[in-house]
């Protein structure tokens, strides 16, 4: 937190190439806004996504979601902006526009919900009924 306070004090002299990790900025709710981007081409990279959205403000993080097994893009991703105003401008300008030959859909990301994934509950072997 001390690093964050120092960064805020520095103000405008802070550059986008600063050493503040995105996780610190993301952890402070008021500082960032995350957008969902759907309909991405399978060839869209995180760098390409960041470049496309950076014209609307400071992109803190750009992420293209990939399948665990095939490592191929699932066709959607997330872009995190440094301010709500920049994110709002990006939603208005980029929603319905073409990116890498595909029309993309941009909206505010919804909070992650627990789908009960992870390690399954071990219930043991089935019970054997013995008649007798």
Short mmCIF file of N, CA and C in Angstrom, two decimals, residues 28 33 40 63-64 114 119:
data_model
loop_
_atom_site.label_atom_id
_atom_site.label_comp_id
_atom_site.label_asym_id
_atom_site.label_seq_id
_atom_site.Cartn_x
_atom_site.Cartn_y
_atom_site.Cartn_z
N UNK A 28 -7.51 -1.84 -6.12
CA UNK A 28 -8.17 -0.64 -5.60
C UNK A 28 -9.36 -0.34 -6.51
N UNK A 33 -11.49 0.13 -14.08
CA UNK A 33 -12.76 -0.36 -14.58
C UNK A 33 -12.47 -1.43 -15.63
N UNK A 40 -14.13 -11.71 -30.33
CA UNK A 40 -12.76 -11.50 -30.82
C UNK A 40 -12.37 -12.56 -31.84
N UNK A 63 -6.41 -8.81 -21.56
CA UNK A 63 -6.31 -10.26 -21.42
C UNK A 63 -7.22 -10.93 -22.44
N UNK A 64 -6.66 -11.88 -23.20
CA UNK A 64 -7.44 -12.71 -24.11
C UNK A 64 -7.55 -14.07 -23.44
N UNK A 114 -18.80 -17.57 -8.16
CA UNK A 114 -18.29 -18.90 -7.88
C UNK A 114 -19.19 -19.94 -8.52
N UNK A 119 -11.63 -28.38 -7.19
CA UNK A 119 -11.48 -29.78 -6.83
C UNK A 119 -12.85 -30.37 -6.47
#
